[in-house]
Short mmCIF file of C-alpha atoms in Angstrom, two decimals:
data_model
loop_
_atom_site.label_atom_id
_atom_site.label_comp_id
_atom_site.label_asym_id
_atom_site.label_seq_id
_atom_site.Cartn_x
_atom_site.Cartn_y
_atom_site.Cartn_z
CA MET A 1 0.00 0.00 0.00
CA THR A 2 1.33 3.41 -0.95
CA MET A 3 1.96 6.52 1.12
CA SER A 4 0.96 9.96 -0.13
CA ILE A 5 3.61 12.63 -0.61
CA THR A 6 2.76 16.06 0.78
CA PRO A 7 3.56 18.53 -0.64
CA PRO A 8 3.91 17.22 -4.21
CA LEU A 9 7.39 17.10 -5.68
CA LYS A 10 8.62 19.77 -8.07
CA THR A 11 10.17 18.32 -11.20
CA PRO A 12 10.52 20.75 -14.15
CA MET A 13 9.51 18.36 -16.93
CA ARG A 14 6.47 18.01 -19.13
CA PHE A 15 3.25 17.20 -17.25
CA TYR A 16 5.08 17.28 -13.92
CA SER A 17 5.41 21.06 -13.87
CA LEU A 18 3.62 23.20 -11.32
CA PRO A 19 2.29 26.62 -12.41
CA ASN A 20 5.26 28.62 -11.13
CA ASP A 21 7.96 26.20 -12.31
CA LEU A 22 10.07 27.17 -15.28
CA CYS A 23 8.50 25.62 -18.35
CA TRP A 24 9.81 22.25 -19.49
CA CYS A 25 10.51 23.67 -22.97
CA LYS A 26 13.34 25.82 -21.51
CA SER A 27 11.80 29.05 -22.80
CA GLY A 28 12.68 30.75 -19.52
CA LEU A 29 8.99 31.49 -18.86
CA LYS A 30 6.93 30.13 -16.00
CA TYR A 31 4.94 27.04 -16.94
CA LYS A 32 1.61 28.84 -16.41
CA ARG A 33 2.61 31.47 -18.99
CA CYS A 34 3.99 29.02 -21.53
CA HIS A 35 2.81 25.44 -22.08
CA LYS A 36 0.32 24.93 -19.25
CA GLU A 37 -2.74 25.74 -21.36
CA SER A 38 -1.72 23.57 -24.32
CA ASP A 39 -0.70 20.69 -22.05
CA SER A 40 -4.03 20.92 -20.21
CA ARG A 41 -5.86 20.86 -23.53
CA GLU A 42 -3.94 17.76 -24.60
CA LEU A 43 -4.77 16.03 -21.32
CA ARG A 44 -8.49 16.87 -21.71
CA GLU A 45 -8.48 15.45 -25.23
CA GLU A 46 -6.72 12.29 -24.07
CA ARG A 47 -9.21 11.87 -21.24
CA LYS A 48 -12.09 12.20 -23.70
CA ARG A 49 -10.56 9.47 -25.88
CA ASN A 50 -10.13 7.19 -22.87
CA GLU A 51 -13.53 7.93 -21.28
CA PRO A 52 -15.46 5.04 -22.93
CA HIS A 53 -12.98 2.55 -21.47
CA ARG A 54 -12.77 3.88 -17.94
CA VAL A 55 -13.23 1.65 -14.91
CA MET A 56 -16.53 2.21 -13.13
CA PRO A 57 -17.06 1.26 -9.47
CA GLY A 58 -19.17 -1.75 -8.57
CA LYS A 59 -20.96 -2.72 -5.38
CA LEU A 60 -19.15 -3.57 -2.15
CA SER A 61 -19.84 -6.74 -0.23
CA PRO A 62 -19.95 -6.72 3.60
CA LYS A 63 -16.63 -6.36 5.40
CA ARG A 64 -14.95 -9.72 5.93
CA THR A 65 -14.38 -10.99 9.46
CA VAL A 66 -11.23 -12.22 11.19
CA PRO A 67 -11.38 -14.91 13.90
CA PRO A 68 -10.52 -13.62 17.38
CA HIS A 69 -7.56 -15.99 17.79
CA ILE A 70 -5.64 -14.16 15.04
CA ALA A 71 -3.55 -11.30 16.40
CA ALA A 72 -4.74 -8.00 14.95
CA PRO A 73 -3.01 -4.62 14.63
CA ASP A 74 -4.01 -1.76 16.92
CA TYR A 75 -6.31 -0.16 14.34
CA ALA A 76 -8.40 -3.27 13.62
CA GLN A 77 -11.38 -1.93 15.59
CA SER A 78 -10.85 1.83 15.61
CA GLY A 79 -9.35 2.34 12.16
CA ARG A 80 -6.72 4.62 13.70
CA PRO A 81 -3.16 3.26 13.55
CA GLY A 82 -0.78 4.00 16.42
CA LYS A 83 2.92 4.78 16.24
CA GLY A 84 4.14 1.31 17.21
CA SER A 85 7.60 1.07 18.71
CA GLY A 86 8.87 4.05 16.74
CA LYS A 87 12.02 2.08 15.87
CA THR A 88 13.62 2.67 12.48
CA LEU A 89 16.17 -0.17 12.73
CA LEU A 90 15.13 -3.71 13.65
CA ASN A 91 17.05 -6.25 15.73
CA THR A 92 17.71 -9.85 14.69
CA GLU A 93 14.57 -11.27 16.30
CA GLU A 94 12.36 -8.56 14.78
CA LEU A 95 13.90 -9.11 11.35
CA GLN A 96 13.14 -12.81 11.60
CA ARG A 97 9.47 -12.03 12.20
CA LEU A 98 9.44 -9.45 9.38
CA ARG A 99 10.92 -11.97 6.96
CA LYS A 100 8.16 -14.43 7.87
CA ALA A 101 5.46 -11.80 7.25
CA CYS A 102 7.04 -10.81 3.93
CA GLN A 103 7.21 -14.41 2.72
CA ALA A 104 3.58 -14.91 3.68
CA ALA A 105 2.62 -11.79 1.70
CA ALA A 106 4.47 -13.14 -1.34
CA GLU A 107 2.66 -16.48 -1.04
CA VAL A 108 -0.75 -14.81 -0.78
CA LEU A 109 -0.01 -12.61 -3.80
CA LYS A 110 0.92 -15.68 -5.85
CA ILE A 111 -2.18 -17.62 -4.79
CA THR A 112 -4.49 -14.68 -5.50
CA SER A 113 -2.91 -13.88 -8.87
CA GLN A 114 -3.42 -17.45 -10.05
CA ALA A 115 -7.20 -16.87 -9.89
CA ILE A 116 -7.10 -13.86 -12.24
CA ARG A 117 -9.19 -14.44 -15.37
CA PRO A 118 -11.84 -12.61 -17.40
CA GLY A 119 -15.16 -12.68 -15.57
CA ILE A 120 -13.91 -12.99 -12.00
CA THR A 121 -14.69 -10.04 -9.73
CA THR A 122 -12.11 -8.18 -7.69
CA ASP A 123 -14.30 -8.94 -4.65
CA ALA A 124 -13.81 -12.66 -5.31
CA LEU A 125 -10.04 -12.10 -5.45
CA ASP A 126 -10.30 -10.25 -2.14
CA GLY A 127 -12.00 -13.30 -0.64
CA ILE A 128 -9.25 -15.62 -1.89
CA ALA A 129 -6.53 -13.38 -0.42
CA HIS A 130 -8.42 -12.96 2.85
CA GLU A 131 -8.71 -16.71 3.39
CA ALA A 132 -5.07 -17.29 2.41
CA MET A 133 -3.94 -14.77 5.02
CA LEU A 134 -6.10 -16.34 7.73
CA GLN A 135 -4.72 -19.79 6.87
CA ARG A 136 -1.24 -18.45 7.59
CA GLY A 137 -2.36 -17.00 10.92
CA GLY A 138 -2.16 -13.43 9.63
CA TYR A 139 -4.45 -10.40 9.63
CA PRO A 140 -5.10 -8.52 6.34
CA SER A 141 -3.25 -5.27 7.06
CA THR A 142 -5.49 -3.08 4.89
CA LEU A 143 -8.71 -4.22 6.60
CA ASN A 144 -10.01 -1.13 8.45
CA TYR A 145 -6.65 0.65 8.10
CA ARG A 146 -7.87 4.25 8.29
CA GLY A 147 -11.26 2.78 7.41
CA PHE A 148 -10.28 0.87 4.26
CA PRO A 149 -13.09 -1.70 3.84
CA LYS A 150 -11.32 -4.67 2.23
CA SER A 151 -8.43 -7.08 2.73
CA ILE A 152 -6.36 -6.19 -0.37
CA CYS A 153 -6.21 -3.38 -2.92
CA THR A 154 -7.16 -4.18 -6.53
CA SER A 155 -6.34 -1.48 -9.09
CA ALA A 156 -7.34 -2.01 -12.73
CA ASN A 157 -6.25 -0.11 -15.84
CA GLU A 158 -6.19 3.63 -15.02
CA ILE A 159 -6.46 3.09 -11.25
CA ILE A 160 -3.07 4.03 -9.83
CA CYS A 161 -3.50 2.52 -6.37
CA HIS A 162 -5.90 1.85 -3.47
CA GLY A 163 -8.64 0.37 -5.64
CA ILE A 164 -11.35 -1.20 -3.48
CA PRO A 165 -12.38 -4.77 -4.45
CA ASP A 166 -16.00 -4.82 -5.63
CA SER A 167 -18.50 -6.53 -7.92
CA ARG A 168 -16.92 -5.39 -11.20
CA PRO A 169 -15.97 -8.44 -13.32
CA LEU A 170 -12.54 -8.27 -14.92
CA GLN A 171 -12.56 -7.92 -18.70
CA ASP A 172 -10.33 -9.58 -21.26
CA GLY A 173 -7.59 -7.03 -22.00
CA ASP A 174 -7.59 -5.43 -18.54
CA ILE A 175 -4.48 -5.11 -16.44
CA LEU A 176 -4.78 -5.51 -12.68
CA ASN A 177 -2.55 -4.63 -9.74
CA ILE A 178 -3.00 -6.71 -6.59
CA ASP A 179 -1.52 -5.20 -3.42
CA VAL A 180 -1.17 -7.57 -0.46
CA THR A 181 -0.06 -6.69 3.06
CA ILE A 182 -0.27 -9.16 5.95
CA PHE A 183 0.18 -8.56 9.68
CA LEU A 184 1.87 -11.65 11.08
CA GLU A 185 3.69 -12.11 14.39
CA GLY A 186 3.58 -8.38 15.00
CA MET A 187 5.06 -7.34 11.64
CA HIS A 188 3.64 -6.14 8.31
CA GLY A 189 4.84 -7.66 5.02
CA ASP A 190 3.90 -5.65 1.91
CA THR A 191 4.13 -6.51 -1.80
CA ASN A 192 2.24 -5.98 -5.05
CA ALA A 193 2.39 -6.75 -8.75
CA THR A 194 0.48 -6.00 -11.95
CA PHE A 195 -0.95 -8.82 -14.07
CA ALA A 196 -2.52 -9.28 -17.48
CA VAL A 197 -6.18 -10.31 -17.63
CA GLY A 198 -6.53 -12.56 -20.65
CA ASN A 199 -4.95 -11.06 -23.77
CA ILE A 200 -3.60 -7.52 -23.46
CA ASP A 201 -2.30 -5.11 -26.08
CA GLU A 202 1.36 -4.42 -26.75
CA LYS A 203 1.34 -1.03 -24.98
CA SER A 204 0.04 -2.63 -21.80
CA GLN A 205 2.62 -5.41 -22.05
CA ASN A 206 5.37 -2.82 -22.37
CA LEU A 207 3.96 -0.82 -19.46
CA ILE A 208 3.98 -3.85 -17.15
CA ARG A 209 7.48 -4.84 -18.26
CA THR A 210 8.87 -1.32 -17.84
CA THR A 211 7.32 -0.89 -14.40
CA HIS A 212 8.75 -4.16 -13.15
CA GLU A 213 12.18 -3.22 -14.50
CA ALA A 214 11.92 0.25 -12.95
CA LEU A 215 11.30 -1.34 -9.54
CA TRP A 216 14.51 -3.33 -9.88
CA LYS A 217 16.40 -0.22 -11.00
CA GLY A 218 15.29 1.41 -7.75
CA ILE A 219 16.26 -1.64 -5.68
CA GLY A 220 19.65 -1.72 -7.38
CA ALA A 221 20.29 1.91 -6.42
CA VAL A 222 20.08 1.13 -2.69
CA LYS A 223 23.56 1.57 -1.18
CA PRO A 224 24.41 2.43 2.44
CA GLY A 225 25.60 5.99 2.87
CA LEU A 226 23.77 7.39 -0.16
CA PRO A 227 20.66 9.59 0.16
CA LEU A 228 17.24 8.07 -0.46
CA ARG A 229 17.03 10.39 -3.47
CA VAL A 230 19.08 7.92 -5.56
CA ILE A 231 16.19 5.44 -5.60
CA GLY A 232 13.83 7.88 -7.30
CA GLN A 233 16.55 9.10 -9.60
CA ALA A 234 17.11 5.58 -10.91
CA ILE A 235 13.38 4.88 -11.36
CA GLN A 236 12.61 8.21 -13.02
CA ALA A 237 15.57 8.01 -15.40
CA TYR A 238 14.52 4.56 -16.57
CA ALA A 239 10.81 5.29 -16.97
CA THR A 240 11.24 8.61 -18.74
CA ALA A 241 13.77 7.07 -21.13
CA LYS A 242 10.95 4.68 -22.08
CA GLY A 243 8.58 7.62 -22.63
CA MET A 244 6.46 6.91 -19.54
CA GLY A 245 5.43 8.97 -16.54
CA VAL A 246 6.15 8.36 -12.86
CA VAL A 247 3.32 9.11 -10.43
CA ARG A 248 4.34 11.90 -8.08
CA ASP A 249 1.49 11.77 -5.55
CA TYR A 250 2.46 8.53 -3.81
CA CYS A 251 5.66 6.98 -2.52
CA GLY A 252 7.12 3.98 -0.72
CA HIS A 253 7.30 3.91 3.08
CA GLY A 254 9.06 2.53 6.09
CA ILE A 255 7.53 -0.66 7.46
CA GLY A 256 7.84 -3.01 10.42
CA ASP A 257 5.62 -3.27 13.47
CA VAL A 258 3.60 -0.42 11.96
CA PHE A 259 2.13 -0.53 8.46
CA GLN A 260 3.62 2.80 7.37
CA THR A 261 6.28 4.72 9.25
CA GLY A 262 7.19 8.35 8.59
CA LEU A 263 10.02 7.33 6.26
CA GLN A 264 9.11 8.22 2.66
CA ILE A 265 10.69 6.73 -0.47
CA PRO A 266 10.00 8.96 -3.52
CA HIS A 267 9.94 7.25 -6.91
CA LEU A 268 11.21 10.27 -8.80
CA ASP A 269 14.07 12.67 -8.25
CA ASP A 270 13.26 14.59 -5.05
CA PRO A 271 16.06 16.91 -3.86
CA SER A 272 14.55 16.90 -0.35
CA ALA A 273 15.04 13.11 0.04
CA THR A 274 18.34 13.57 1.86
CA THR A 275 17.96 10.90 4.56
CA LEU A 276 20.94 8.58 4.30
CA ILE A 277 20.35 4.92 3.51
CA THR A 278 21.43 2.94 6.60
CA PRO A 279 21.91 -0.80 7.15
CA GLY A 280 18.95 -2.17 9.09
CA MET A 281 16.37 0.11 7.47
CA THR A 282 13.25 -1.65 6.19
CA PHE A 283 11.00 0.02 3.63
CA THR A 284 8.99 -0.51 0.47
CA ILE A 285 9.85 0.53 -3.06
CA GLU A 286 6.71 0.56 -5.20
CA PRO A 287 6.85 2.73 -8.35
CA MET A 288 3.67 3.57 -10.23
CA ILE A 289 4.37 4.13 -13.95
CA THR A 290 1.89 5.53 -16.49
CA LEU A 291 1.41 5.64 -20.25
CA GLY A 292 0.30 9.27 -19.92
CA SER A 293 -0.03 11.89 -17.23
CA PRO A 294 1.59 11.13 -13.86
CA HIS A 295 -0.96 13.22 -11.95
CA ALA A 296 -3.71 11.64 -9.86
CA GLU A 297 -7.40 12.34 -9.38
CA HIS A 298 -9.57 10.59 -6.79
CA TRP A 299 -12.94 8.94 -6.68
CA ASN A 300 -15.35 10.09 -4.01
CA ASP A 301 -14.78 6.87 -2.03
CA GLY A 302 -11.78 8.62 -0.47
CA TRP A 303 -9.34 5.94 -1.64
CA THR A 304 -9.28 5.15 -5.35
CA ALA A 305 -6.64 7.17 -7.23
CA VAL A 306 -6.76 7.33 -11.05
CA THR A 307 -4.65 9.01 -13.71
CA GLU A 308 -6.11 12.37 -14.70
CA ASP A 309 -6.16 11.44 -18.40
CA LEU A 310 -7.40 7.88 -17.65
CA ALA A 311 -4.25 6.43 -19.24
CA ARG A 312 -3.21 3.01 -18.02
CA THR A 313 -0.82 2.64 -15.11
CA ALA A 314 1.05 -0.24 -13.50
CA GLN A 315 2.81 -0.82 -10.18
CA PHE A 316 5.18 -3.33 -8.58
CA GLU A 317 6.35 -3.41 -4.96
CA HIS A 318 8.83 -5.18 -2.73
CA THR A 319 9.68 -4.76 0.94
CA ILE A 320 13.44 -4.54 1.36
CA LEU A 321 16.05 -4.62 4.11
CA VAL A 322 19.13 -2.44 3.71
CA THR A 323 22.31 -4.48 4.22
CA GLU A 324 25.98 -3.52 4.22
CA GLN A 325 26.09 -4.52 0.54
CA GLY A 326 22.82 -3.00 -0.69
CA ALA A 327 19.27 -4.35 -0.53
CA GLU A 328 17.90 -7.73 0.55
CA VAL A 329 14.46 -8.25 -1.00
CA LEU A 330 12.19 -9.77 1.64
CA THR A 331 9.09 -10.33 -0.53
CA LEU A 332 10.45 -12.50 -3.33
CA GLY A 333 8.06 -15.19 -4.48
CA PRO A 334 7.84 -18.67 -2.94
CA ASN A 335 10.56 -19.91 -5.31
CA ASN A 336 12.78 -17.05 -4.06
CA SER A 337 13.51 -15.94 -7.63
CA ALA A 338 13.95 -12.29 -8.57
CA GLU A 339 13.07 -13.28 -12.14
CA ASP A 340 9.59 -14.53 -11.21
CA LYS A 341 7.75 -12.02 -13.41
CA PRO A 342 4.00 -11.89 -14.07
CA SER A 343 3.07 -13.36 -17.44
CA VAL A 344 2.34 -10.66 -20.03
#
């Protein structure tokens, strides 16, 4: 699950520019006095072209229940998460529990993704993931987190993140992100991936492939002593070289005995991300890459974020541990293979 960035990042490039930034065309004028109007017109036209294919919300089923013997996080009843231990570096025993939670999350993601097919609803996928988490003795971390009503996030096509599972059947040609987080033995393990539904077009295949590769570019940039900024630099450089946008409104986050700590991991070049990468840190890297605008709009459910031009978007996520050498990926699949890619 992603963390919002506030305030938004300033990156003087096309479609990322804020009104008072210098225009991306290097005219020397402010964006609002140069290309803002023409860019806005282009985005409106693109949205109109995409409108017939947009995802529409379905109906929600009742909230799923968790047996009382399964340990739940502090927000399970209230919806209000606490601060946890406040620790930013975990000891050996805590890391052992985090690894177990992360492996469970990877297993649940694999099980749930195997049920993806045209005609199945995202609510049915939520039920599969919910039961898989309970079977492992874990609590679905998203369930009632700040009021979120379901056990996983399911984000199709133009939905960037935080899609709520509902009665909408998946269509042949859709793409779908499944975001799984499990609370197990006092730790949260968080991972997600984007999958093809039936047969998808070449642009969508390329989007999924590029997003997965961008995640690994970010993971590869993790080196102790460097600022967190290098992660976003690596992701942004790769995605923009492929002609794709990087969502600016959401970022990765610290994780452990709390779902999301105050540590933020931007996925594009943020000069303010000066915190040094330190062995023992645990956090998520989860870039969201788009075929069009990187800016988000929101449904009135308070959760679902979509691209403003309704262009397709994909996301991949791993929870990592910073080591003396770089990054240990804690949420690799059950076969422990970094090359275990979704089929596109």
